[in-house]
Structures are given as structure tokens and as C-alpha cells.
Short mmCIF file of C-alpha atoms in Angstrom, two decimals:
data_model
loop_
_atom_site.label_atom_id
_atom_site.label_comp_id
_atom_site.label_asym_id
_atom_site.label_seq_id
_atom_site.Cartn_x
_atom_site.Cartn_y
_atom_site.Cartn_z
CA UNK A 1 -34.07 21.58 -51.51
CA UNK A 2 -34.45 19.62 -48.56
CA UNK A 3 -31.45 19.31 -46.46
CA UNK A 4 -30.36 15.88 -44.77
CA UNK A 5 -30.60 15.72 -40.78
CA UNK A 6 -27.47 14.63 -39.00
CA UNK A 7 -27.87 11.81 -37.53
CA UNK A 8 -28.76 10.47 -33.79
CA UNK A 9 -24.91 9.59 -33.07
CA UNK A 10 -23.38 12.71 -34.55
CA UNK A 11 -26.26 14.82 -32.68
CA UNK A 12 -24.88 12.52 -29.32
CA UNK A 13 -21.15 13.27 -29.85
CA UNK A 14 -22.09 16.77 -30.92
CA UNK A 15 -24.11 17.33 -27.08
CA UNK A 16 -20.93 16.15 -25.41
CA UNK A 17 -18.39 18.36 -27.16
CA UNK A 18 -20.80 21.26 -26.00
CA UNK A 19 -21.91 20.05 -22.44
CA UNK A 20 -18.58 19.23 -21.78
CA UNK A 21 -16.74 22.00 -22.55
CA UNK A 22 -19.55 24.37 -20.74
CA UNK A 23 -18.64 22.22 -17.66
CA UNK A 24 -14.81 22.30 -17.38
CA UNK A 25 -14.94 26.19 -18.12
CA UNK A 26 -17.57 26.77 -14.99
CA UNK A 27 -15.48 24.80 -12.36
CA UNK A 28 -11.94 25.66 -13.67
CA UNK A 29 -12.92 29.26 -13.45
CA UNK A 30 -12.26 29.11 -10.50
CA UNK A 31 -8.87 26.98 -10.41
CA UNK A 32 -6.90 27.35 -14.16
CA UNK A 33 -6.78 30.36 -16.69
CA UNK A 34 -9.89 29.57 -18.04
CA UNK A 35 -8.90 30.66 -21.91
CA UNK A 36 -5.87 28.31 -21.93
CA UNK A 37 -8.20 25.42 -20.92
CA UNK A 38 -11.32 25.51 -22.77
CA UNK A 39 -8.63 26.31 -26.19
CA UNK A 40 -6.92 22.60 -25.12
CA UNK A 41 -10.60 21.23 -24.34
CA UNK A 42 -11.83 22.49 -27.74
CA UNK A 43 -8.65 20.97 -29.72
CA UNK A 44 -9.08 17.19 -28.31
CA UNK A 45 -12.69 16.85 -27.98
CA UNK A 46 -12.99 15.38 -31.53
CA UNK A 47 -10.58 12.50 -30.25
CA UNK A 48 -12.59 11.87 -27.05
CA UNK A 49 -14.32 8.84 -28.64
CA UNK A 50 -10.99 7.68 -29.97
CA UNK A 51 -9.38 4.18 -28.86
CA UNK A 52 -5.75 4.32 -28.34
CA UNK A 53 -5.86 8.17 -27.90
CA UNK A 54 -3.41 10.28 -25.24
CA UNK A 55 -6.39 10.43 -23.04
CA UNK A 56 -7.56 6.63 -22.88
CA UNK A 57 -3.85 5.65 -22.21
CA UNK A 58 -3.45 8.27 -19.33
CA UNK A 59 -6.98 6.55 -18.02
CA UNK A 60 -5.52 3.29 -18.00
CA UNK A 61 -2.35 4.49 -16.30
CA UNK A 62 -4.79 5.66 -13.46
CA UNK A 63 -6.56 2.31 -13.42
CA UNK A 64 -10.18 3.87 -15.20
CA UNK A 65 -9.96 1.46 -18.08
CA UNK A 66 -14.00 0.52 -18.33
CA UNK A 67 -12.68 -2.94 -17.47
CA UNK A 68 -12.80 -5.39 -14.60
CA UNK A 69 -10.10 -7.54 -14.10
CA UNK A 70 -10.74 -10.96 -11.37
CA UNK A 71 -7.14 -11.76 -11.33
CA UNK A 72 -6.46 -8.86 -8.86
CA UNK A 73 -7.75 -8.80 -4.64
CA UNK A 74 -9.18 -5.75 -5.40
CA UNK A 75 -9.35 -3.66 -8.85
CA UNK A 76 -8.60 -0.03 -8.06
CA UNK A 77 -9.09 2.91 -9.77
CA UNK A 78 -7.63 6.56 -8.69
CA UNK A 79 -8.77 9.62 -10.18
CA UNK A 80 -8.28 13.27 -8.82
CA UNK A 81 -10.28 15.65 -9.57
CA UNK A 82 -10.55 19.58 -8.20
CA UNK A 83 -13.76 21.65 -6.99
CA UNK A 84 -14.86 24.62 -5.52
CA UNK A 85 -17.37 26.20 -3.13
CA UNK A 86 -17.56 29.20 -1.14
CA UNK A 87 -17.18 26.91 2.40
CA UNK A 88 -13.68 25.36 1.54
CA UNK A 89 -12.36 27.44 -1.28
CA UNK A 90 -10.67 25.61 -3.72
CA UNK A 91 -9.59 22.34 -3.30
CA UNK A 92 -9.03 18.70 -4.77
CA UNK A 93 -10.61 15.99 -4.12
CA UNK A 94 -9.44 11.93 -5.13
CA UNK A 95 -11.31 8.84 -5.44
CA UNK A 96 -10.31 5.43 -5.05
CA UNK A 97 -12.92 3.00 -6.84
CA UNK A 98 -12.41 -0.79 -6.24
CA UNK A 99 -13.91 -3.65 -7.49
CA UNK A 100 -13.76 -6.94 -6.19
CA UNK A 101 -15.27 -10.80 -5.93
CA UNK A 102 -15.49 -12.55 -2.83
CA UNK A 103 -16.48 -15.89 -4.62
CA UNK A 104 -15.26 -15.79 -8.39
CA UNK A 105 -17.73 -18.68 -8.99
CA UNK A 106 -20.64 -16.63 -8.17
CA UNK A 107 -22.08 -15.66 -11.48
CA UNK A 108 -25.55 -14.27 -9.55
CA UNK A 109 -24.03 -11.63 -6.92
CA UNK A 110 -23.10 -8.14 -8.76
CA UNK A 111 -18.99 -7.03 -8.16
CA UNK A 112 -19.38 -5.51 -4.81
CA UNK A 113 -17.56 -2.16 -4.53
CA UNK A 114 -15.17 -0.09 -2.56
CA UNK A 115 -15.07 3.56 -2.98
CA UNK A 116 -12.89 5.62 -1.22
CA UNK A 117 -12.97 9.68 -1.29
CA UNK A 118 -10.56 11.96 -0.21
CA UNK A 119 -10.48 15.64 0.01
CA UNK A 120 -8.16 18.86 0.84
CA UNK A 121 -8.20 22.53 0.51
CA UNK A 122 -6.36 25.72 0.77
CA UNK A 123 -8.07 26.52 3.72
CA UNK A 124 -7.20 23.92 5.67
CA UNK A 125 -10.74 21.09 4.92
CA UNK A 126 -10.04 17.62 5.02
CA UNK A 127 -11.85 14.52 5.32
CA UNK A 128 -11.83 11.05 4.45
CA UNK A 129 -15.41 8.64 3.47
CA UNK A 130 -15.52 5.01 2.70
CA UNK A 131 -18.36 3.36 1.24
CA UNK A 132 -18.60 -0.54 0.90
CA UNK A 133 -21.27 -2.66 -0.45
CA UNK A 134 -20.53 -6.16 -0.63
CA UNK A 135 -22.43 -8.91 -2.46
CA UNK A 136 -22.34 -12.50 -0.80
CA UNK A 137 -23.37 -15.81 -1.99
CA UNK A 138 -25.56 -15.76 -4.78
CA UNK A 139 -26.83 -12.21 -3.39
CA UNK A 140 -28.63 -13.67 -0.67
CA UNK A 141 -26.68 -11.66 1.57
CA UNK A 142 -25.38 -8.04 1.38
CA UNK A 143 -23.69 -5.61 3.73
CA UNK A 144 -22.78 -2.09 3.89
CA UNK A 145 -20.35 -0.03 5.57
CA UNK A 146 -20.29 4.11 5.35
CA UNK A 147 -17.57 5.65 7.38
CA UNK A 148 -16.25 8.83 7.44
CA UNK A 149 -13.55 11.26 9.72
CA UNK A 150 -14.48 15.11 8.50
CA UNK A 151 -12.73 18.29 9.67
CA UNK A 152 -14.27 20.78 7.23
CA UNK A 153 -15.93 24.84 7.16
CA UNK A 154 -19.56 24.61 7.80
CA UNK A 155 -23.09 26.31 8.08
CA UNK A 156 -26.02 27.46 10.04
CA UNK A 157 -28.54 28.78 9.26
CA UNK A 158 -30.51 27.82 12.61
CA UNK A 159 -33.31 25.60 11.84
CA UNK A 160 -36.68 25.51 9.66
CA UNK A 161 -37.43 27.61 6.38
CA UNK A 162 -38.14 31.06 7.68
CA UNK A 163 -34.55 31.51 9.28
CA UNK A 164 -32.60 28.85 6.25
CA UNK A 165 -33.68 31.11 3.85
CA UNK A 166 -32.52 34.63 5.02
CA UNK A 167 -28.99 35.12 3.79
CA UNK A 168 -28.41 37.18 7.45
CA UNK A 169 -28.70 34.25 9.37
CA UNK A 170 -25.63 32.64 8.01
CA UNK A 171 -22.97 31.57 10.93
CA UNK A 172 -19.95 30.02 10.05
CA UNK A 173 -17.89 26.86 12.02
CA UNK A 174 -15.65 24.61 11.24
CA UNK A 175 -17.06 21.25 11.95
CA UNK A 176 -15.12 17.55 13.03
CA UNK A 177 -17.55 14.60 12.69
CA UNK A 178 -16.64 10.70 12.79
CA UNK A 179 -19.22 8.21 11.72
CA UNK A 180 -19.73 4.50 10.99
CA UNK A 181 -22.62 3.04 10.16
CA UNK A 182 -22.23 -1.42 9.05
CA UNK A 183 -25.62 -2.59 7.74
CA UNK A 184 -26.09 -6.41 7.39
CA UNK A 185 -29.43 -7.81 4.77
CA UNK A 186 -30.57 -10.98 3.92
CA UNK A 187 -32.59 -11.80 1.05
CA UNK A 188 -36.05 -13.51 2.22
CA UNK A 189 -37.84 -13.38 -1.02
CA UNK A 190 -36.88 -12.64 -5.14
CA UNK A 191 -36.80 -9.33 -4.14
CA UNK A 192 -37.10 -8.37 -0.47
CA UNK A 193 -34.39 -7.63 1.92
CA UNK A 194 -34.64 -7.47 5.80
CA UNK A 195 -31.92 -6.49 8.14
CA UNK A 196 -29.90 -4.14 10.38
CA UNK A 197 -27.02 -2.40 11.69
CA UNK A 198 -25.75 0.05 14.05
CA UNK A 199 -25.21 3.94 13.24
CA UNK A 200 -22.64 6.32 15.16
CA UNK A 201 -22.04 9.87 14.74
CA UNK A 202 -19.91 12.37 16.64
CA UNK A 203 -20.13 16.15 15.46
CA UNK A 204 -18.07 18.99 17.64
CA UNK A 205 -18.44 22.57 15.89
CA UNK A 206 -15.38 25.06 16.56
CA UNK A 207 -14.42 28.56 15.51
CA UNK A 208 -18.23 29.60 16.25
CA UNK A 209 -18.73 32.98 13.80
CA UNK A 210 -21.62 34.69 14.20
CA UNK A 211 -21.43 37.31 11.98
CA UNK A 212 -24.37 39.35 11.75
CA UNK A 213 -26.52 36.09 12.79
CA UNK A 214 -29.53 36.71 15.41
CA UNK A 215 -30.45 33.47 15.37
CA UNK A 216 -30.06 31.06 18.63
CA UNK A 217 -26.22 28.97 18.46
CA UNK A 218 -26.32 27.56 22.18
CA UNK A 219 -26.66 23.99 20.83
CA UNK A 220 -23.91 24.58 18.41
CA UNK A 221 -21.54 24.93 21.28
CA UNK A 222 -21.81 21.69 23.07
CA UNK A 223 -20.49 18.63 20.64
CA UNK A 224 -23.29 15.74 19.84
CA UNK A 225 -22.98 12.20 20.18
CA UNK A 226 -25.66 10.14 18.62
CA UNK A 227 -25.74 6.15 18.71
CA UNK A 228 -28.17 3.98 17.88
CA UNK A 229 -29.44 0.64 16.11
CA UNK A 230 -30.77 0.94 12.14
CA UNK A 231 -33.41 -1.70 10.81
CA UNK A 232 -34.35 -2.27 7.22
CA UNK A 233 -36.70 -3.97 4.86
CA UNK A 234 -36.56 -3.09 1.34
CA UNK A 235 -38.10 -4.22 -2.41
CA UNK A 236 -35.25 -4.57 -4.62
CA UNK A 237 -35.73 -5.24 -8.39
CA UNK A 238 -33.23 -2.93 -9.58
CA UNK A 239 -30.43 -4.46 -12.35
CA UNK A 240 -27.26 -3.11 -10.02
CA UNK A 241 -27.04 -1.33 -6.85
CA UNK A 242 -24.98 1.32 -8.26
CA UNK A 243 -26.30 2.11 -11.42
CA UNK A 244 -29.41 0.59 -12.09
CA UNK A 245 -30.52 0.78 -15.97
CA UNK A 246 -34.39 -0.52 -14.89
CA UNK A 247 -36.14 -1.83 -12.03
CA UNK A 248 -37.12 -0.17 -8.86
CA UNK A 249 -36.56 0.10 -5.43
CA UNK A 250 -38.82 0.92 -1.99
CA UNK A 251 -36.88 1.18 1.28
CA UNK A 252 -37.57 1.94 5.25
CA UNK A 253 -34.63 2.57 7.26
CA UNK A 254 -35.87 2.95 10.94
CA UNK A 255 -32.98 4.56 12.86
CA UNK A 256 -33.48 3.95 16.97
CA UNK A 257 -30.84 6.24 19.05
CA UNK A 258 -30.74 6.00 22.79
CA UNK A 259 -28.71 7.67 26.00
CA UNK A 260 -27.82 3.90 27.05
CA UNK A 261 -26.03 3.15 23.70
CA UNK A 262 -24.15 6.16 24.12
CA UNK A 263 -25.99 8.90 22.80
CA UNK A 264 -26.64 12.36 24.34
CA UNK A 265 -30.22 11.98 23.59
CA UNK A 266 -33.26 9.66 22.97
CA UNK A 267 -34.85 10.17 19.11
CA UNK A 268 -35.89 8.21 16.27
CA UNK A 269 -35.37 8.55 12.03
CA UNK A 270 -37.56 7.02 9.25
CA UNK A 271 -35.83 7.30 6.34
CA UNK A 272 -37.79 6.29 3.36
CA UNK A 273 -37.79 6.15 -0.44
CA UNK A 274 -38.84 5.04 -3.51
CA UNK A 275 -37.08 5.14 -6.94
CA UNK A 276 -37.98 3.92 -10.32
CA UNK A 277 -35.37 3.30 -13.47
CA UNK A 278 -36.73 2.62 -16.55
CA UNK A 279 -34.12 1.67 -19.75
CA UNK A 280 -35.46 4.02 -23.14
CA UNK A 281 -33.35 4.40 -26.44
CA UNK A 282 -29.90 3.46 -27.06
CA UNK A 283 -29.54 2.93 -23.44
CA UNK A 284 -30.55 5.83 -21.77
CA UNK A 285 -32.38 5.91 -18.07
CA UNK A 286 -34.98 7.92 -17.08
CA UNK A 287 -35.20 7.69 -13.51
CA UNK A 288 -36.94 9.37 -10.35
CA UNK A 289 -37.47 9.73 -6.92
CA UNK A 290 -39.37 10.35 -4.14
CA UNK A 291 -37.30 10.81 -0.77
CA UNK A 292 -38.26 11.51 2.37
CA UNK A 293 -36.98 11.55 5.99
CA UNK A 294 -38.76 11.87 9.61
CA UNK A 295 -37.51 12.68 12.90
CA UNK A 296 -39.39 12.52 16.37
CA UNK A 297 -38.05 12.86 19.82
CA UNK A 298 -34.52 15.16 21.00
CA UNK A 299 -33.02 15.62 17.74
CA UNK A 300 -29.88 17.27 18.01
CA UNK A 301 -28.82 19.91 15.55
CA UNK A 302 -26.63 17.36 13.13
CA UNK A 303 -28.98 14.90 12.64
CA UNK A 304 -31.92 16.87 11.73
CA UNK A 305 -32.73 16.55 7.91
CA UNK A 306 -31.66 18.18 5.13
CA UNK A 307 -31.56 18.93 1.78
CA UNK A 308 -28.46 19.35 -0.26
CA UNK A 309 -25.29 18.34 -1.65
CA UNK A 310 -24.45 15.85 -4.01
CA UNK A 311 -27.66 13.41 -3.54
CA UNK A 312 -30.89 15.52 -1.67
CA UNK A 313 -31.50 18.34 -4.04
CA UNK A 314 -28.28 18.97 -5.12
CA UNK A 315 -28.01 22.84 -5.99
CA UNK A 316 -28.14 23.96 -2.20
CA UNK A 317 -25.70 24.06 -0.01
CA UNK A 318 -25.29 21.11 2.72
CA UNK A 319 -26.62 22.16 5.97
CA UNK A 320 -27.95 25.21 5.17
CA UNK A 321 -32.00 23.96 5.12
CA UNK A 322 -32.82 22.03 7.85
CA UNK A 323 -35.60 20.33 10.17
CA UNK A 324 -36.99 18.12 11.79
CA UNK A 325 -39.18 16.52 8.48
CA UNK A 326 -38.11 16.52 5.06
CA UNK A 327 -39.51 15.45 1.71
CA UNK A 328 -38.34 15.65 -2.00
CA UNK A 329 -38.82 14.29 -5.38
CA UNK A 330 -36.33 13.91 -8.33
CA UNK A 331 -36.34 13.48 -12.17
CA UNK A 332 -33.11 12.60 -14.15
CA UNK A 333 -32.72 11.75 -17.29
CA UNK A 334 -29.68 9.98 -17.88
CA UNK A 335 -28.56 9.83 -21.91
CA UNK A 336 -25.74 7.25 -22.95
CA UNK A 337 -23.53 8.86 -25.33
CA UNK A 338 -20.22 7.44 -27.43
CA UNK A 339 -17.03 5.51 -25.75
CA UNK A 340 -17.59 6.06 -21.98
CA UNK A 341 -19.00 9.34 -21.69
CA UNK A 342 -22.49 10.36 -20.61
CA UNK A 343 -24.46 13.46 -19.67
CA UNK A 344 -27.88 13.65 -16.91
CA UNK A 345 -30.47 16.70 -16.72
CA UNK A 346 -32.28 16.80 -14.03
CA UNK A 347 -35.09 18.40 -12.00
CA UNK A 348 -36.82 18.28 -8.46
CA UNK A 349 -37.97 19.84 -5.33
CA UNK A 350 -38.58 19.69 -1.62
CA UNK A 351 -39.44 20.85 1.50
CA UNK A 352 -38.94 20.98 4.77
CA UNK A 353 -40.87 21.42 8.12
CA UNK A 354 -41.12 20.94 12.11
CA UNK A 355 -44.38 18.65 11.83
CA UNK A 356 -45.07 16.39 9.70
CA UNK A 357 -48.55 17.91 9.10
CA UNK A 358 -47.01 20.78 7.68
CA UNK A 359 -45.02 19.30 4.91
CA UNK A 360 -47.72 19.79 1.84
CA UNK A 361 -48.08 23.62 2.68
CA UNK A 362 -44.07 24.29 3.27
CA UNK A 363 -42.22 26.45 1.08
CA UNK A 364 -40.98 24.57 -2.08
CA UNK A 365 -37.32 24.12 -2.94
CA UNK A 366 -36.57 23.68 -6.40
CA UNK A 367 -33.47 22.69 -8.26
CA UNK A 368 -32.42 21.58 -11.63
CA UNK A 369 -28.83 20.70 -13.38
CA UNK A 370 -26.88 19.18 -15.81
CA UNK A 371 -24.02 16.78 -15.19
CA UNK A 372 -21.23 14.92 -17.00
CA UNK A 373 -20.56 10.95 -16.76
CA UNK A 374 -17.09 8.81 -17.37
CA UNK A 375 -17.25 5.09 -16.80
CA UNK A 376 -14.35 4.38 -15.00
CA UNK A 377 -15.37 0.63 -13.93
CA UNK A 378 -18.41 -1.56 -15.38
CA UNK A 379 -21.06 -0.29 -13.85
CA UNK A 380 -19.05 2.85 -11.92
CA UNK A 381 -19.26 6.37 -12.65
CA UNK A 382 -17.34 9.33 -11.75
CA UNK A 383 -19.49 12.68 -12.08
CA UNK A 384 -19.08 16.06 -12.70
CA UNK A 385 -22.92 18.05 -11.53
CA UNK A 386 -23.38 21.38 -12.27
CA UNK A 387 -27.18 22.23 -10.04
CA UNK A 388 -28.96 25.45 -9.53
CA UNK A 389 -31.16 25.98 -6.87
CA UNK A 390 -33.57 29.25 -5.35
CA UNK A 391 -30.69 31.81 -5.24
CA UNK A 392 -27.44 28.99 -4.58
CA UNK A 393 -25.01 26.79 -6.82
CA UNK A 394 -23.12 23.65 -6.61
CA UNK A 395 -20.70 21.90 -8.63
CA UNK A 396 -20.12 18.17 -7.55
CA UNK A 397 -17.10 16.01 -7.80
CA UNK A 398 -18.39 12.35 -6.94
CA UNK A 399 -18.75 8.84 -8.07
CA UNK A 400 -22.07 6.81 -8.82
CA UNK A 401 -25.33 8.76 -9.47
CA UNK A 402 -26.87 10.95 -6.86
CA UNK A 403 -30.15 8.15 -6.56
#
């Protein structure tokens, strides 16, 4: 006898029981008696999809209702969240998600968005980014603003492959940055974008340990100031800026830092990339990436490129592989699943060099993950990414998708 198959939606709601659960027992490992958790996780999961429930109500207390309402200045969200890694320790980190209209007649421009994030932990991190993208009349006009004031552990490795990748080379700082960085575009065509802004960044590193390190740390003892003006052009076809369901998008960001703006040195970043999204069944993205970013001139030790975090190759830890080039290419498939919840699996790799030349025969970083998604806003996600790279972890507390 031949045995029915369940369905595509059970098989969905069944995936996010399972991913879910796998995720909150990994990072609360760390944080909550994991037992007690994954038995209350394990209990409610069958009432995840449920309207009305305990857990949409507490949502809607916090502001994460899936909803956008006009009538307020600003609609916020607030949801906390906790993580850790081996840098800060445990900790808790909140985000602020706002979504607003500057012209409620404008029925072209997407809701532009404020996100704020906040973070703490036991061993004394804390920091504070801000990340605004406006959308102005009709969407002929956009700008940006990233900011951030950071007083968190850090990591050096020292600087290409050969020394990032031996563990012995490790030094650990505490680091205090401040930047701002306003970017102004205009629309000049359906899809093309032109414009620029100005970028400052200010990173001092204190409580120098070497450890066992034999690596050179002279820079790391005088602060750096870098200041200089950004200009853009970009092709722009995607649905929404924050989580695009199809389209595609090429950028150039040419970054132009100089002593007489107030720099410490004279050197110059091309930032580039290209991403494709492409919508598939029941509303599910498949997306990639290819990233890359190019330094020339005095670059000082903060603003060479990496890979890592919660966007470049998530998986390795920030800081930790750097130079003066960088390239990288992502796959994610991004599956829609019941209510508000979601789930990504991804894959990629890069590298990273001194010359440019040198990029195609550089050591390859690869990474790969799986991550969970709640729709807190229209459009807005907070998510939980759980990445492996060559010999590191990291689990990422965030909101929107990494590209």
C-alpha cells in the first residue's frame, strides 16, 4: 500500500518546529539551562502559527505586529534579544525598528526605515548603530545615514592570510570607534542612482594584549582618523531596499580620504557589488552575491577590508581576516514559511590579498549557515544566523538580511 505524502505546508511548518528549536538550544547554551528551554520551545511550537496566541499578543505589546500603521511620526518596534561570542561574552543586544512616511500621499516611494541597535555585555561592550534610509518624493531621491559610537573587545590577527589564519597570532584590545557616514542619491533614470556623501571614522585601540602574538602591533598603538568624501552610481531594480523578493542591484561606492579633510592619511576604497533576487515558489528568494572591496594608497589598519560578521561571510569572526583587497560571493536561499516566520541556508566564499593581482590564487574562505526569520514590520526582519566557517562560528542577532 502506498502511503500518502504530507503535504508542502505541513512539510513547511514541520522545518520550522525543527530549525527553530536547533537554533534557540545553540545560542541559549550559552545563556539559560538549556533543558528547561528547548522543553517550553517544544510545548508551544505547535501554536507558533496561531492568531491570538500568548506569543502574538506579547509581539504586539513590543510593537512587532507585521503591521504598519501611518497615523503615528514614526512606527517603532523594540525587540531584545541575547547573543554570545568569545570577544564580549554574553550579552544582549535590542533593536529599535521604525517605520515612517515623509509624504503619506506618496504611493511610489517604499516606507523608509529607522533601525536602531543597541548592545551590552558582562564584560563591559557597548555600542550604539543607527541606520536610516529615507525615501523622498516619488523615490526620486534617497538618503542614507550609518552612524555608530562602539567601545567593544577586539582582534588582530596582523594583516593578510598567512598571519589571519594562525590561531598564535591572536592579540586582543578593546577598541572605541565613532563613525558617520550621510549619503545623498538622485534618481536620473528608471533605475539608476548617482550621488554622494561624506564618511568619518575614528578608531583608538586600548588594553593592547599580546599574548603569545609575534606579529608587528606598532600601528595598533597610535589611534586612526580617516575622513573623506564617498561617490556613488548604482542600477537599482530591486522590489524594496530592505528585502528585495526580485530584481537586482550593481553598485560602485568610490571612497576618497585625504590629510586636508582631516584624516591621518591619503587612500582610496572601491567598494563594489552585484546582487541578484529572484521570487520561486510560494514566495521564496533565491538570492546571491558577488562583493568585493579595493584599497590603494596609506590604508590604516581599520579600514583595510574584511570578511566577517553578520553581512561579509558571516561564520568568521570580524576583524580577524584582513587586507588590503577583498572579494566574496554568496548564495542564500530564503524559504517563506507559515504566519511570519522564515528560515535562509546559505553558502559562499572569499578571499583576501595585498594586490589585486593576487586575488584568484588566494586562499579560499568558505562558510555556510542556516538562519531563522520573524517579520516584525512589512518588509522588516529580525534574524537569528547560525554560520560556520574554516575552523570559527558565529551566531547573529540582527535585523534585515545580510545582502
Amino acid at each position: 500500500m502506498t502511503l500518502p505524502l504530507p503535504s508542502l505546508s505541513i512539510l513547511r511548518k514541520n522545518l520550522l518546529k525543527s530549525v527553530f528549536i536547533i537554533l534557540l538550544s545553540f545560542t541559549t547554551s550559552h545563556v539559560f539551562a538549556q533543558d528547561e528551554l528547548l522543553a517550553a520551545v517544544t510545548e508551544d511550537a505547535p501554536e507558533l502559527a496561531a492568531e491570538n496566541s500568548w506569543f502574538e499578543n506579547f509581539l504586539n505589546k513590543l510593537g512587532a505586529d507585521g503591521e504598519f500603521d501611518a497615523d503615528k511620526l514614526i512606527d517603532f518596534s523594540i525587540l531584545p534579544g541575547p547573543f554570545y561570542n568569545p570577544e564580549m561574552n554574553l550579552g544582549v543586544g535590542v533593536s529599535a525598528i521604525g517605520l515612517y512616511q515623509i509624504d503619506p500621499e506618496d504611493d511610489v516611494s517604499q516606507l523608509s526605515s529607522l533601525v536602531i541597535n543597541g548592545l551590552a555585555s558582562v564584560n563591559g561592550a557597548l555600542g550604539v548603530g543607527i541606520h536610516n534610509k529615507t525615501f523622498i518624493k516619488q523615490d526620486t531621491q534617497r538618503l542614507y545615514i550609518d552612524a555608530g559610537v562602539y567601545n567593544v573587545p577586539d582582534v588582530y590577527y596582523g594583516v593578510g592570510y598567512d598571519n589571519n589564519h594562525n590561531d598564535d597570532n591572536k592579540v586582543k584590545l578593546n577598541s572605541r570607534s565613532i563613525e558617520v557616514n550621510p549619503m545623498y542619491l538622485a534618481r536620473v533614470s528608471e533605475h539608476v542612482f548617482v550621488g554622494g556623501g561624506f564618511d568619518f571614522r575614528y578608531s583608538e585601540a586600548e588594553d593592547i594584549d599580546i599574548l603569545e602574538s609575534l606579529i608587528p602591533v606598532d600601528d595598533l598603538f597610535e589611534s586612526s582618523t580617516s575622513a573623506g568624501f564617498n561617490f556613488h552610481v548604482s542600477y537599482d531594480s530591486r522590489d524594496n531596499v530592505l528585502n528585495p523578493q526580485q530584481g537586482k542591484i550593481a553598485q560602485l561606492d568610490v571612497g576618497v580620504y585625504r590629510e586636508d579633510l582631516g584624516g591621518k592619511t591619503d587612500f582610496e576604497v572601491f567598494d563594489a557589488l552585484y546582487s541578484t533576487y529572484y521570487s520561486v515558489h510560494s514566495d521564496d528568494v533565491l538570492a546571491w552575491q558577488i562583493r568585493g572591496r579595493f584599497t590603494h594608497g596609506d590604508v590604516p589598519w581599520d579600514q583595510l577590508s574584511k570578511v566577517g560578521g553578520g553581512e561579509l561571510l558571516r561564520g568568521y569572526t570580524t576583524g580577524r581576516y584582513r587586507d588590503k583587497q577583498m572579494l566574496l560571493a554568496q548564495v542564500e536561499y530564503r524559504l517563506n514559511l507559515p504566519w511570519r516566520h522564515g528560515m535562509v541556508f546559505w553558502a559562499g566564499a572569499g578571499v583576501i590579498s595585498d594586490q589585486f593581482s593576487e586575488l584568484l590564487t588566494s586562499n579560499l574562505l568558505p562558510n555556510t549557515g542556516v538562519g531563522y526569520r520573524f517579520e516584525v514590520k512589512p518588509k522588516v526582519n529580525l534574524r537569528l544566523d547560525l554560520a560556520f566557517g574554516d575552523g570559527d562560528t558565529g551566531f547573529y542577532f540582527n535585523v534585515n538580511e545580510a545582502f
